[in-house]
Tab-separated table of C-alpha atoms in Angstrom:
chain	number	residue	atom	x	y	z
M	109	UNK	CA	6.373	16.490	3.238
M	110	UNK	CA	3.668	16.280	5.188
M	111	UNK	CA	3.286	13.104	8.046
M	112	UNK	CA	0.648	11.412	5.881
M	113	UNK	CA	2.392	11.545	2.545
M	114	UNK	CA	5.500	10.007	4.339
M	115	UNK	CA	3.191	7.273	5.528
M	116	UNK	CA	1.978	6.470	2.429
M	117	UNK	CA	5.734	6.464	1.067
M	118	UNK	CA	6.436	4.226	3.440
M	119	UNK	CA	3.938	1.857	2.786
M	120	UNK	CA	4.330	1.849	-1.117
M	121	UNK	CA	7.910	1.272	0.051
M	122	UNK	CA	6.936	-2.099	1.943
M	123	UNK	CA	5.589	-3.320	-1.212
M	124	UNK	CA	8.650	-3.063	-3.112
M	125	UNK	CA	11.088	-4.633	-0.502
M	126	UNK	CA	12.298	-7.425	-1.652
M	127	UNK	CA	13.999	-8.608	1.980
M	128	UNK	CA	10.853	-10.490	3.877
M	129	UNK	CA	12.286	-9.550	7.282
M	130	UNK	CA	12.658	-5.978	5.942
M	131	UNK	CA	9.237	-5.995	5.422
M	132	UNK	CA	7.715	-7.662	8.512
M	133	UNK	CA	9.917	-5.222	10.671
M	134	UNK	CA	8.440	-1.771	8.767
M	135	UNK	CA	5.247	-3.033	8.687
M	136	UNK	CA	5.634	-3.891	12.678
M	137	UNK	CA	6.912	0.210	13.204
M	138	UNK	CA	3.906	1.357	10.491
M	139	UNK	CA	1.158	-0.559	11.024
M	140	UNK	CA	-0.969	-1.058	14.293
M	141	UNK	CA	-1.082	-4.989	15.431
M	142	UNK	CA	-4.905	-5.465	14.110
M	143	UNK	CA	-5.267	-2.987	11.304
M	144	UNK	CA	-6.889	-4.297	8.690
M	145	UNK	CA	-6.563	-4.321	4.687
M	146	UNK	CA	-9.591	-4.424	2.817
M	147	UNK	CA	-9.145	-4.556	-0.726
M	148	UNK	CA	-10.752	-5.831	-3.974
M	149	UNK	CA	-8.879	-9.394	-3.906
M	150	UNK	CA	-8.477	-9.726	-0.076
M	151	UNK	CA	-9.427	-8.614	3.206
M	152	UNK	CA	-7.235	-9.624	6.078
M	153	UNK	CA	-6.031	-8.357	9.576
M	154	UNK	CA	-2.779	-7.609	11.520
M	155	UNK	CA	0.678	-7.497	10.703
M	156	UNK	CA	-0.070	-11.384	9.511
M	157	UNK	CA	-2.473	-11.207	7.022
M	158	UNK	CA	-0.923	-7.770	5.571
M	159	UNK	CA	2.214	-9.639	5.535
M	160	UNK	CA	0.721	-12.656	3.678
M	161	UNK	CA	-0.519	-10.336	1.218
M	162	UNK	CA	2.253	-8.624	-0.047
M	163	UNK	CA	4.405	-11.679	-0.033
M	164	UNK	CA	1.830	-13.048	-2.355
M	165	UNK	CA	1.907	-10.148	-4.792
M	166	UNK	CA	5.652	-9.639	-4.657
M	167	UNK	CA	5.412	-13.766	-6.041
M	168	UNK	CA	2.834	-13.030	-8.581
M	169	UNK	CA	4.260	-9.599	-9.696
M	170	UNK	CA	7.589	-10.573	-9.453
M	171	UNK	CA	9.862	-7.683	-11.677
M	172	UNK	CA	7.515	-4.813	-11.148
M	173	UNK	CA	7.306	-2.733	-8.650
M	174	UNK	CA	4.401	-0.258	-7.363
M	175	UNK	CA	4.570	3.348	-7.666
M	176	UNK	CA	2.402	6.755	-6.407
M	177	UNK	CA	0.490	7.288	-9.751
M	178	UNK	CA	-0.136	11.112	-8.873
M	179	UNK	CA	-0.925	13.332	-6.308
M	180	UNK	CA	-1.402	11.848	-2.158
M	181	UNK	CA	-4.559	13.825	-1.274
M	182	UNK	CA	-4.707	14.598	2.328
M	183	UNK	CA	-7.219	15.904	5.503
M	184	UNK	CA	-7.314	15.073	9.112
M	185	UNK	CA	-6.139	11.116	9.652
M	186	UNK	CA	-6.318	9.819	6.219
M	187	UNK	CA	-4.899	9.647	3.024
M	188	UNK	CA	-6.203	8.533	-0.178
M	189	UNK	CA	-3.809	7.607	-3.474
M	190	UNK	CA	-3.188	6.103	-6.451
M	191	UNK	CA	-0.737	3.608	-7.230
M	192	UNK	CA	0.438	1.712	-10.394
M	193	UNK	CA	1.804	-1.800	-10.898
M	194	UNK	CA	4.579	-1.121	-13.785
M	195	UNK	CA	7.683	-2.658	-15.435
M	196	UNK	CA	9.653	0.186	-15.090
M	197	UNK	CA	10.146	3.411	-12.781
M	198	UNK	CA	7.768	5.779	-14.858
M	199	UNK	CA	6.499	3.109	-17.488
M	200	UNK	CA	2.585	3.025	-17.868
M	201	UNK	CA	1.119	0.855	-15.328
M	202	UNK	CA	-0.505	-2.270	-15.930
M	203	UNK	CA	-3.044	-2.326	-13.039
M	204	UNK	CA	-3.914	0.741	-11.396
M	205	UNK	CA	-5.151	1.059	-7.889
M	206	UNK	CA	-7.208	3.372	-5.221
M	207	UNK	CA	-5.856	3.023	-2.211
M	208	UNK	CA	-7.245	5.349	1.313
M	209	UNK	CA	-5.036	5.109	4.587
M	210	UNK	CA	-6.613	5.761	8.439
M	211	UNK	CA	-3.719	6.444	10.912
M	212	UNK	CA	-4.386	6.807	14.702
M	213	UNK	CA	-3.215	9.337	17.455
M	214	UNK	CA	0.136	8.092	16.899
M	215	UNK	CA	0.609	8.236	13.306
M	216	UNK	CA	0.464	4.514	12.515
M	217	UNK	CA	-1.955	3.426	9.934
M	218	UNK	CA	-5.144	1.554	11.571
M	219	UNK	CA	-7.071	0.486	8.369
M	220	UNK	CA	-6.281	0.597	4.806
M	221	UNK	CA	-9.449	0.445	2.286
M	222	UNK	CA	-8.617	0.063	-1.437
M	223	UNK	CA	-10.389	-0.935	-5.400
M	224	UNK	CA	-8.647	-1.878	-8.423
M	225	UNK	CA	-9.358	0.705	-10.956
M	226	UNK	CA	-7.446	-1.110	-14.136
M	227	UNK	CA	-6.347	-4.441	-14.328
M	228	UNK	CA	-4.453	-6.734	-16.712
M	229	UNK	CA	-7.176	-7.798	-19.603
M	230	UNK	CA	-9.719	-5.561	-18.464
């Protein structure tokens, strides 16, 4: 497994954890202090606003759980995926996201960039 596809394990994994202080402290070791996420529905900065955003879609989506939905795609510092919001390990997901990672020199993610490809309704 290459360094990038474990960082993007990782950070599916942060999504999923349930325990807050679990979170803050993985997101502390993965993410630099002012790396920003830039998404479809928010765009926020630093171990903060990251935080604040995946404590407000573990509320919203609470039950389901975010997966890789197919290959991590790879070159140089980034990493670009898929992921899907679903009921179930495996089940078809009900939103579907495109998510691309930057890490720096030391491995730790500096910006993530992502779009909503399905959504609930849509």
């Amino acid at each position: 497994m290459s360094d990038l596809t474990n960082t993007v394990t990782q950070y599916l994994a942060i999504w999923n954890e349930a325990d807050a202080d679990k979170r803050a402290a993985t997101r502390a070791e993965l993410l630099t202090a002012d790396a920003p996420y830039i998404h479809t529905l928010a765009a926020v900065e630093g171990h903060e606003g990251v935080g604040a955003v995946i404590a407000g879609a573990r509320d919203q989506f609470q039950g389901l759980s975010f997966e890789l939905h197919g290959a991590i795609d790879t070159h140089h510092n980034l990493a670009r995926f898929q992921w899907g919001l679903v009921t179930e390990p495996g089940a078809e997901p009900i939103a579907i996201g495109f998510d691309v990672l930057v890490t720096g020199d030391d491995g730790r993610i500096t910006g993530v960039y992502g779009f909503l490809d399905k959504v609930p309704g849509a």
